Coordinates of N, CA and C in Angstrom, one line a residue:
M1 N -41.6 -43.5 26.0 CA -41.9 -42.2 25.5 C -43.0 -41.5 26.4
L2 N -42.7 -40.3 26.7 CA -43.6 -39.5 27.5 C -44.3 -38.5 26.7
L3 N -45.6 -38.5 26.7 CA -46.4 -37.6 25.8 C -47.2 -36.7 26.7
R4 N -47.2 -35.4 26.5 CA -48.0 -34.5 27.3 C -48.7 -33.5 26.4
T5 N -50.1 -33.4 26.6 CA -50.8 -32.5 25.7 C -50.9 -31.1 26.3
I6 N -50.6 -30.1 25.4 CA -50.6 -28.7 25.8 C -51.7 -28.0 24.9
G7 N -52.8 -27.7 25.5 CA -53.9 -27.1 24.7 C -54.6 -28.1 23.8
A8 N -55.1 -27.7 22.7 CA -55.8 -28.6 21.9 C -54.9 -29.4 20.9
R9 N -53.9 -28.7 20.3 CA -53.1 -29.4 19.3 C -51.6 -29.1 19.4
R10 N -51.1 -28.9 20.6 CA -49.7 -28.8 20.8 C -49.3 -29.9 21.8
H11 N -48.2 -30.6 21.4 CA -47.8 -31.7 22.2 C -46.3 -31.6 22.5
R12 N -45.9 -32.1 23.7 CA -44.5 -32.2 24.0 C -44.2 -33.7 24.3
L13 N -43.1 -34.2 23.8 CA -42.8 -35.6 24.0 C -41.3 -35.7 24.3
R14 N -41.0 -36.7 25.1 CA -39.6 -37.0 25.4 C -39.2 -38.3 24.8
Y15 N -38.1 -38.3 24.0 CA -37.8 -39.5 23.3 C -36.3 -39.7 23.3
S16 N -35.8 -40.9 23.1 CA -34.4 -41.2 23.0 C -34.3 -42.2 21.8
S17 N -33.0 -42.4 21.5 CA -32.8 -43.4 20.3 C -33.1 -44.8 20.7
G18 N -33.1 -45.1 22.0 CA -33.4 -46.5 22.5 C -34.9 -46.7 22.6
A19 N -35.3 -47.9 23.0 CA -36.7 -48.2 23.2 C -37.3 -47.6 24.4
V20 N -36.4 -47.4 25.4 CA -36.9 -46.9 26.7 C -36.4 -45.5 26.9
S21 N -37.3 -44.5 27.2 CA -36.9 -43.2 27.5 C -36.5 -43.0 28.9
H22 N -35.8 -41.9 29.2 CA -35.4 -41.7 30.6 C -35.3 -40.2 30.8
P23 N -35.3 -39.7 32.1 CA -35.4 -38.2 32.3 C -34.3 -37.4 31.6
A24 N -33.1 -38.0 31.2 CA -32.1 -37.3 30.6 C -32.3 -37.0 29.2
C25 N -33.4 -37.6 28.6 CA -33.7 -37.4 27.2 C -34.2 -35.9 27.0
A26 N -34.0 -35.5 25.7 CA -34.4 -34.1 25.4 C -35.9 -34.0 25.3
L27 N -36.5 -32.8 25.7 CA -37.9 -32.6 25.7 C -38.2 -31.6 24.5
Y28 N -39.0 -32.1 23.6 CA -39.2 -31.2 22.4 C -40.7 -31.0 22.3
E29 N -41.1 -29.8 21.9 CA -42.5 -29.4 21.7 C -42.8 -29.4 20.3
V30 N -43.9 -30.1 19.9 CA -44.3 -30.2 18.5 C -45.6 -29.3 18.4
A31 N -45.6 -28.4 17.5 CA -46.8 -27.5 17.3 C -47.5 -28.0 16.1
L32 N -48.8 -28.4 16.3 CA -49.7 -28.8 15.2 C -50.6 -27.7 14.8
V33 N -51.2 -27.8 13.6 CA -52.1 -26.8 13.1 C -53.4 -26.8 13.9
E34 N -53.8 -25.6 14.2 CA -55.1 -25.4 15.0 C -56.3 -26.0 14.2
T35 N -57.2 -26.6 14.9 CA -58.3 -27.2 14.3 C -59.6 -26.4 14.5
S36 N -60.5 -26.7 13.6 CA -61.9 -26.0 13.7 C -62.9 -27.1 13.4
G37 N -63.9 -27.2 14.2 CA -65.0 -28.1 14.0 C -65.9 -27.8 12.8
N38 N -66.0 -26.5 12.5 CA -66.8 -26.1 11.4 C -66.0 -25.1 10.5
P39 N -65.1 -25.6 9.7 CA -64.4 -24.6 8.8 C -65.3 -23.9 7.9
T40 N -65.2 -22.6 7.8 CA -66.0 -21.7 7.0 C -67.5 -21.8 7.3
G41 N -67.8 -22.3 8.6 CA -69.2 -22.5 9.0 C -69.9 -23.8 8.6
L42 N -69.1 -24.7 7.9 CA -69.7 -25.9 7.5 C -68.8 -27.1 7.9
Q43 N -69.5 -28.1 8.4 CA -68.7 -29.3 8.8 C -68.7 -30.3 7.6
L44 N -67.5 -30.3 6.9 CA -67.4 -31.1 5.7 C -66.9 -32.5 5.9
V45 N -66.1 -32.7 7.0 CA -65.6 -34.1 7.2 C -65.8 -34.4 8.7
S46 N -65.5 -35.6 9.0 CA -65.6 -36.1 10.4 C -64.6 -35.4 11.3
S47 N -65.1 -34.7 12.3 CA -64.2 -34.1 13.2 C -63.3 -35.0 14.0
Y48 N -63.7 -36.3 14.1 CA -62.9 -37.3 14.8 C -61.7 -37.6 13.9
Q49 N -61.9 -37.7 12.6 CA -60.8 -38.1 11.7 C -59.8 -36.9 11.6
T50 N -60.3 -35.7 11.7 CA -59.4 -34.6 11.5 C -58.7 -34.1 12.8
H51 N -59.3 -34.4 13.9 CA -58.8 -34.0 15.2 C -57.9 -35.0 15.9
R52 N -58.1 -36.2 15.6 CA -57.3 -37.3 16.4 C -55.8 -37.1 16.1
V53 N -55.1 -37.5 17.1 CA -53.6 -37.4 17.0 C -53.0 -38.4 16.1
G54 N -53.6 -39.6 16.1 CA -53.1 -40.7 15.2 C -52.0 -41.4 15.9
D55 N -51.1 -42.0 15.1 CA -50.0 -42.9 15.6 C -49.1 -42.0 16.4
P56 N -48.8 -42.4 17.7 CA -47.8 -41.6 18.5 C -46.5 -41.4 17.8
M57 N -46.1 -42.4 17.0 CA -44.8 -42.3 16.4 C -44.7 -41.2 15.4
D58 N -45.9 -40.7 14.9 CA -45.9 -39.5 14.0 C -45.4 -38.3 14.8
L59 N -45.7 -38.2 16.1 CA -45.2 -37.1 16.9 C -43.7 -37.2 17.1
V60 N -43.3 -38.4 17.2 CA -41.8 -38.6 17.4 C -41.1 -38.2 16.1
A61 N -41.7 -38.5 15.0 CA -41.0 -38.1 13.7 C -41.0 -36.6 13.6
L62 N -42.1 -35.9 14.0 CA -42.2 -34.5 13.9 C -41.2 -33.9 14.9
A63 N -41.1 -34.4 16.1 CA -40.1 -33.9 17.0 C -38.7 -34.1 16.5
Q64 N -38.4 -35.2 15.9 CA -37.1 -35.5 15.4 C -36.7 -34.5 14.2
Q65 N -37.8 -34.2 13.4 CA -37.6 -33.2 12.3 C -37.3 -31.8 12.9
V66 N -38.0 -31.4 14.0 CA -37.7 -30.1 14.6 C -36.2 -30.1 15.2
Q67 N -35.8 -31.2 15.8 CA -34.5 -31.3 16.3 C -33.4 -31.2 15.2
K68 N -33.7 -31.9 14.1 CA -32.8 -31.9 13.0 C -32.7 -30.5 12.4
A69 N -33.8 -29.8 12.3 CA -33.8 -28.4 11.8 C -33.0 -27.5 12.7
D70 N -33.2 -27.7 14.1 CA -32.4 -26.9 15.0 C -30.9 -27.1 14.9
D71 N -30.6 -28.4 14.7 CA -29.1 -28.7 14.5 C -28.6 -28.1 13.3
F72 N -29.3 -28.1 12.2 CA -28.8 -27.5 10.9 C -28.7 -26.0 11.1
V73 N -29.7 -25.3 11.7 CA -29.6 -23.9 12.0 C -28.4 -23.5 12.8
R74 N -28.2 -24.3 13.9 CA -27.0 -24.0 14.7 C -25.7 -24.2 14.0
A75 N -25.6 -25.3 13.2 CA -24.4 -25.6 12.4 C -24.1 -24.4 11.4
N76 N -25.2 -24.0 10.7 CA -25.0 -22.9 9.7 C -24.5 -21.6 10.4
A77 N -25.1 -21.3 11.6 CA -24.7 -20.1 12.3 C -23.3 -20.3 12.8
C78 N -22.9 -21.4 13.2 CA -21.5 -21.7 13.7 C -20.5 -21.5 12.5
N79 N -20.9 -22.0 11.3 CA -20.0 -21.9 10.1 C -19.8 -20.4 9.7
K80 N -20.9 -19.6 9.8 CA -20.9 -18.2 9.4 C -20.0 -17.5 10.4
L81 N -20.2 -17.8 11.7 CA -19.4 -17.1 12.7 C -18.0 -17.5 12.6
T82 N -17.7 -18.7 12.2 CA -16.3 -19.1 12.0 C -15.6 -18.3 10.9
V83 N -16.4 -18.1 9.8 CA -15.8 -17.2 8.7 C -15.6 -15.8 9.2
I84 N -16.6 -15.3 9.9 CA -16.4 -13.9 10.5 C -15.2 -13.8 11.4
A85 N -15.0 -14.8 12.2 CA -13.8 -14.8 13.1 C -12.5 -14.8 12.3
E86 N -12.5 -15.6 11.2 CA -11.3 -15.6 10.4 C -11.1 -14.3 9.7
Q87 N -12.2 -13.6 9.3 CA -12.0 -12.3 8.7 C -11.6 -11.3 9.7
I88 N -12.0 -11.4 11.0 CA -11.6 -10.5 12.0 C -10.1 -10.7 12.3
R89 N -9.6 -11.9 12.4 CA -8.2 -12.2 12.6 C -7.4 -11.6 11.4
Y90 N -7.9 -11.8 10.2 CA -7.2 -11.2 9.0 C -7.1 -9.7 9.1
L91 N -8.2 -9.1 9.5 CA -8.3 -7.6 9.6 C -7.3 -7.1 10.7
Q92 N -7.3 -7.9 11.8 CA -6.4 -7.5 12.9 C -4.9 -7.6 12.4
E93 N -4.6 -8.6 11.6 CA -3.2 -8.8 11.1 C -2.9 -7.6 10.2
Q94 N -3.9 -7.3 9.3 CA -3.7 -6.1 8.4 C -3.5 -4.8 9.2
A95 N -4.3 -4.6 10.2 CA -4.2 -3.4 11.0 C -2.8 -3.3 11.7
R96 N -2.3 -4.5 12.2 CA -1.0 -4.5 12.8 C 0.1 -4.2 11.8
K97 N -0.1 -4.7 10.6 CA 0.9 -4.4 9.5 C 0.9 -2.9 9.1
V98 N -0.3 -2.3 9.0 CA -0.4 -0.9 8.7 C 0.3 -0.1 9.7
L99 N 0.1 -0.4 11.0 CA 0.7 0.4 12.1 C 2.2 0.2 12.0
E100 N 2.7 -1.0 11.8 CA 4.2 -1.2 11.7 C 4.7 -0.5 10.5
D101 N 4.1 -0.5 9.3 CA 4.5 0.2 8.2 C 4.5 1.7 8.4
A102 N 3.5 2.2 9.1 CA 3.4 3.7 9.4 C 4.6 4.1 10.3
K103 N 4.9 3.3 11.3 CA 6.0 3.6 12.2 C 7.3 3.6 11.5
K104 N 7.5 2.6 10.6 CA 8.8 2.5 9.8 C 8.9 3.7 8.9
D105 N 7.8 4.1 8.2 CA 7.9 5.3 7.3 C 8.2 6.5 8.1
A106 N 7.6 6.7 9.3 CA 7.8 7.9 10.1 C 9.2 7.9 10.6
D107 N 9.8 6.8 11.0 CA 11.2 6.7 11.4 C 12.1 7.1 10.3
L108 N 11.9 6.7 9.1 CA 12.7 7.0 7.9 C 12.6 8.5 7.6
H109 N 11.4 9.0 7.7 CA 11.3 10.5 7.4 C 12.0 11.3 8.4
H110 N 12.2 10.8 9.6 CA 12.9 11.6 10.6 C 14.4 11.4 10.6
A111 N 14.9 10.6 9.7 CA 16.3 10.4 9.5 C 16.9 11.8 8.9
A112 N 18.1 12.1 9.3 CA 18.7 13.3 8.9 C 18.9 13.3 7.4
C113 N 18.8 14.5 6.7 CA 18.9 14.6 5.3 C 19.2 16.0 4.9
N114 N 20.2 16.3 4.1 CA 20.5 17.7 3.7 C 19.9 18.1 2.4
V115 N 19.1 17.2 1.7 CA 18.5 17.5 0.5 C 17.0 17.3 0.6
V116 N 16.3 18.0 -0.3 CA 14.8 17.9 -0.3 C 14.5 16.6 -1.0
K117 N 13.9 15.7 -0.3 CA 13.5 14.4 -0.9 C 12.3 14.5 -1.8
K118 N 12.5 13.9 -3.0 CA 11.4 13.9 -4.0 C 10.9 12.5 -4.3
P119 N 9.6 12.4 -4.3 CA 9.0 11.0 -4.6 C 9.5 10.5 -6.0
G120 N 9.7 9.2 -6.0 CA 10.2 8.5 -7.2 C 11.7 8.3 -7.2
N121 N 12.4 8.9 -6.3 CA 13.9 8.7 -6.2 C 14.3 7.7 -5.2
M122 N 15.5 7.2 -5.3 CA 16.1 6.3 -4.4 C 17.0 7.0 -3.5
Y123 N 16.9 6.7 -2.2 CA 17.8 7.3 -1.2 C 18.5 6.2 -0.4
Y124 N 19.7 6.5 0.1 CA 20.5 5.5 0.8 C 20.8 5.9 2.2
L125 N 20.5 5.0 3.1 CA 20.5 5.2 4.5 C 21.8 4.8 5.1
Y126 N 22.5 5.7 5.9 CA 23.8 5.3 6.5 C 23.6 5.7 8.0
V127 N 24.6 5.2 8.8 CA 24.6 5.5 10.2 C 26.0 5.9 10.6
R128 N 26.2 7.0 11.3 CA 27.5 7.5 11.8 C 27.9 6.7 13.1
E129 N 29.1 6.9 13.5 CA 29.6 6.3 14.7 C 28.8 6.8 15.9
S130 N 28.3 8.0 15.8 CA 27.5 8.6 16.9 C 26.2 8.0 17.0
G131 N 25.7 7.3 16.0 CA 24.4 6.7 16.1 C 23.4 7.4 15.2
Q132 N 23.8 8.6 14.6 CA 22.9 9.3 13.8 C 22.7 8.6 12.5
R133 N 21.4 8.5 12.1 CA 21.1 8.0 10.8 C 20.8 9.1 9.8
Y134 N 21.3 8.9 8.6 CA 21.0 10.0 7.6 C 20.9 9.4 6.2
F135 N 20.1 10.1 5.4 CA 19.9 9.7 4.0 C 20.9 10.5 3.1
S136 N 21.4 9.7 2.1 CA 22.3 10.3 1.1 C 21.8 9.9 -0.3
I137 N 22.1 10.7 -1.3 CA 21.8 10.3 -2.7 C 22.8 9.5 -3.3
L138 N 23.9 9.2 -2.6 CA 25.1 8.4 -3.0 C 24.9 7.0 -2.5
S139 N 25.0 6.0 -3.4 CA 25.0 4.6 -3.0 C 26.3 4.1 -2.6
P140 N 26.4 3.0 -1.9 CA 27.8 2.5 -1.6 C 28.6 2.3 -2.8
K141 N 28.0 1.9 -4.0 CA 28.8 1.8 -5.2 C 29.4 3.1 -5.6
D142 N 28.6 4.2 -5.4 CA 29.1 5.5 -5.8 C 30.3 5.9 -4.9
W143 N 30.3 5.5 -3.6 CA 31.4 5.8 -2.7 C 32.6 4.9 -3.0
G144 N 32.4 3.7 -3.4 CA 33.5 2.8 -3.7 C 34.1 2.3 -2.3
D145 N 35.4 2.3 -2.3 CA 36.1 1.8 -1.1 C 36.2 2.9 0.0
S146 N 35.7 4.2 -0.4 CA 35.9 5.3 0.6 C 34.5 5.6 1.3
C147 N 33.6 4.6 1.3 CA 32.3 4.8 2.0 C 32.6 5.2 3.5
P148 N 32.2 6.4 3.9 CA 32.6 6.8 5.2 C 31.8 6.2 6.4
H149 N 30.6 5.7 6.2 CA 29.8 5.2 7.3 C 29.1 3.9 6.9
K150 N 28.6 3.2 7.9 CA 27.9 1.9 7.7 C 26.6 2.1 6.9
F151 N 26.5 1.3 5.9 CA 25.3 1.3 5.0 C 24.2 0.5 5.7
L152 N 23.0 1.1 5.8 CA 21.8 0.4 6.4 C 20.8 -0.2 5.4
G153 N 20.7 0.5 4.2 CA 19.8 0.1 3.2 C 19.4 1.2 2.3
A154 N 18.8 0.8 1.2 CA 18.3 1.7 0.1 C 16.8 1.7 0.1
Y155 N 16.2 2.9 0.0 CA 14.8 3.0 0.0 C 14.3 3.9 -1.1
K156 N 13.2 3.6 -1.7 CA 12.6 4.5 -2.7 C 11.4 5.2 -2.1
L157 N 11.4 6.5 -2.3 CA 10.3 7.3 -1.8 C 9.1 7.3 -2.8
Q158 N 8.0 6.7 -2.3 CA 6.8 6.7 -3.2 C 6.0 8.0 -3.2
Y159 N 5.1 8.1 -4.1 CA 4.3 9.3 -4.2 C 3.3 9.5 -3.1
D160 N 3.0 8.4 -2.4 CA 2.2 8.6 -1.2 C 3.0 8.8 0.1
M161 N 4.3 9.1 -0.1 CA 5.3 9.4 0.9 C 5.6 8.2 1.8
S162 N 5.4 7.0 1.3 CA 5.8 5.8 2.0 C 7.1 5.4 1.4
W163 N 7.8 4.5 2.1 CA 9.1 4.1 1.7 C 9.1 2.6 1.3
T164 N 9.8 2.3 0.2 CA 9.8 0.9 -0.2 C 11.3 0.4 -0.2
P165 N 11.6 -0.6 0.5 CA 13.0 -1.1 0.4 C 13.4 -1.5 -1.0
S166 N 14.7 -1.4 -1.3 CA 15.2 -1.6 -2.7 C 14.8 -3.0 -3.2
E167 N 14.8 -4.0 -2.3 CA 14.5 -5.4 -2.7 C 13.1 -5.6 -3.1
E168 N 12.2 -4.6 -2.7 CA 10.8 -4.8 -3.0 C 10.3 -3.7 -4.0
V169 N 11.2 -2.9 -4.5 CA 10.9 -1.9 -5.5 C 10.2 -2.4 -6.7
E170 N 10.8 -3.5 -7.3 CA 10.3 -4.0 -8.6 C 8.9 -4.6 -8.4
K171 N 8.6 -5.2 -7.3 CA 7.3 -5.8 -7.0 C 6.3 -4.6 -6.8
R172 N 6.7 -3.6 -6.1 CA 5.8 -2.4 -5.8 C 5.5 -1.7 -7.1
D173 N 6.5 -1.5 -7.9 CA 6.3 -0.8 -9.2 C 5.4 -1.6 -10.1
S174 N 5.5 -2.9 -10.1 CA 4.6 -3.7 -10.9 C 3.2 -3.6 -10.5
E175 N 3.0 -3.6 -9.1 CA 1.6 -3.4 -8.6 C 1.0 -2.0 -9.0
I176 N 1.8 -1.0 -8.9 CA 1.4 0.4 -9.2 C 1.1 0.5 -10.7
S177 N 1.9 -0.2 -11.5 CA 1.6 -0.2 -12.9 C 0.3 -0.8 -13.3
I178 N 0.0 -1.9 -12.7 CA -1.3 -2.6 -12.9 C -2.5 -1.7 -12.5
I179 N -2.3 -1.0 -11.3 CA -3.4 -0.2 -10.8 C -3.6 1.0 -11.8
D180 N -2.5 1.6 -12.2 CA -2.6 2.8 -13.1 C -3.2 2.3 -14.4
K181 N -2.9 1.1 -14.9 CA -3.5 0.6 -16.1 C -5.0 0.4 -16.0
L182 N -5.4 -0.1 -14.8 CA -6.8 -0.3 -14.5 C -7.6 1.0 -14.5
L183 N -7.0 2.0 -13.8 CA -7.7 3.3 -13.7 C -7.8 3.9 -15.0
T184 N -6.8 3.8 -15.9 CA -6.8 4.4 -17.2 C -7.9 3.8 -18.1
Q185 N -8.0 2.4 -18.0 CA -9.0 1.8 -18.8 C -10.4 2.1 -18.3
Q186 N -10.6 2.1 -17.0 CA -11.9 2.4 -16.4 C -12.3 3.8 -16.8
T187 N -11.4 4.8 -16.8 CA -11.7 6.2 -17.1 C -12.2 6.3 -18.5
A188 N -11.6 5.5 -19.4 CA -12.0 5.6 -20.9 C -13.3 4.9 -21.2
L189 N -13.8 4.1 -20.3 CA -15.1 3.4 -20.6 C -16.3 4.4 -20.6
P190 N -17.3 4.1 -21.4 CA -18.5 5.0 -21.3 C -19.2 4.8 -20.0
P191 N -20.0 5.8 -19.6 CA -20.8 5.7 -18.4 C -21.7 4.5 -18.3
C192 N -21.8 4.0 -17.0 CA -22.8 2.9 -16.7 C -22.4 1.6 -17.4
S193 N -21.2 1.5 -17.9 CA -20.8 0.2 -18.5 C -20.1 -0.7 -17.4
E194 N -20.1 -2.0 -17.6 CA -19.6 -2.9 -16.7 C -18.0 -2.8 -16.6
P195 N -17.4 -3.1 -15.5 CA -15.9 -3.0 -15.4 C -15.3 -3.9 -16.4
N196 N -14.2 -3.4 -17.0 CA -13.5 -4.2 -18.0 C -12.1 -4.4 -17.5
F197 N -11.7 -5.7 -17.3 CA -10.4 -6.1 -16.8 C -9.6 -6.7 -17.9
Q198 N -10.0 -6.7 -19.2 CA -9.2 -7.3 -20.3 C -7.9 -6.6 -20.5
G199 N -6.9 -7.4 -20.8 CA -5.6 -6.8 -21.0 C -4.8 -6.5 -19.8
I200 N -5.3 -6.8 -18.6 CA -4.6 -6.5 -17.4 C -3.8 -7.7 -17.0
S201 N -2.5 -7.6 -16.8 CA -1.7 -8.7 -16.4 C -0.7 -8.3 -15.3

């Protein structure tokens, strides 16, 4: 063990887990409380007893405690940064999905249509031999065997002007119903009351 005194009560020591230290061992600085020969102007105890360093192993224990605290601080910081990194990846994925949905909705709005589209209604997308896509209010079932063009899919126009594929309409309507129910209950609550989620399923 290598011990070096810095000032009156600050020590640095080099230690390892073995009995013999070597230059590759970590160097830690142990800060001890400043001393005073006459606290409050009176010498109450022996300055030798209060100022002596004591057993050198006490400094080793102090240095090990400092190292352990540093390790815990570093581990906690790494854990928090890992959570933040996961949240960033999740937000990036959500941002990618938002952009994809916006592009899909814009493409559907630019499809040809001879009627004014109204939110809440279902529209059916077809494609002509020329490659033109168009919306119709007639489903393939309405056309029967005389359907003139290839059917691409059915979409419901939502009130936020987004499009929901027919296979996802039931799920989307259920989500909107829950949100409407929540907003209705929250509006009916008296001011400054806690949120009430009872009855929401």
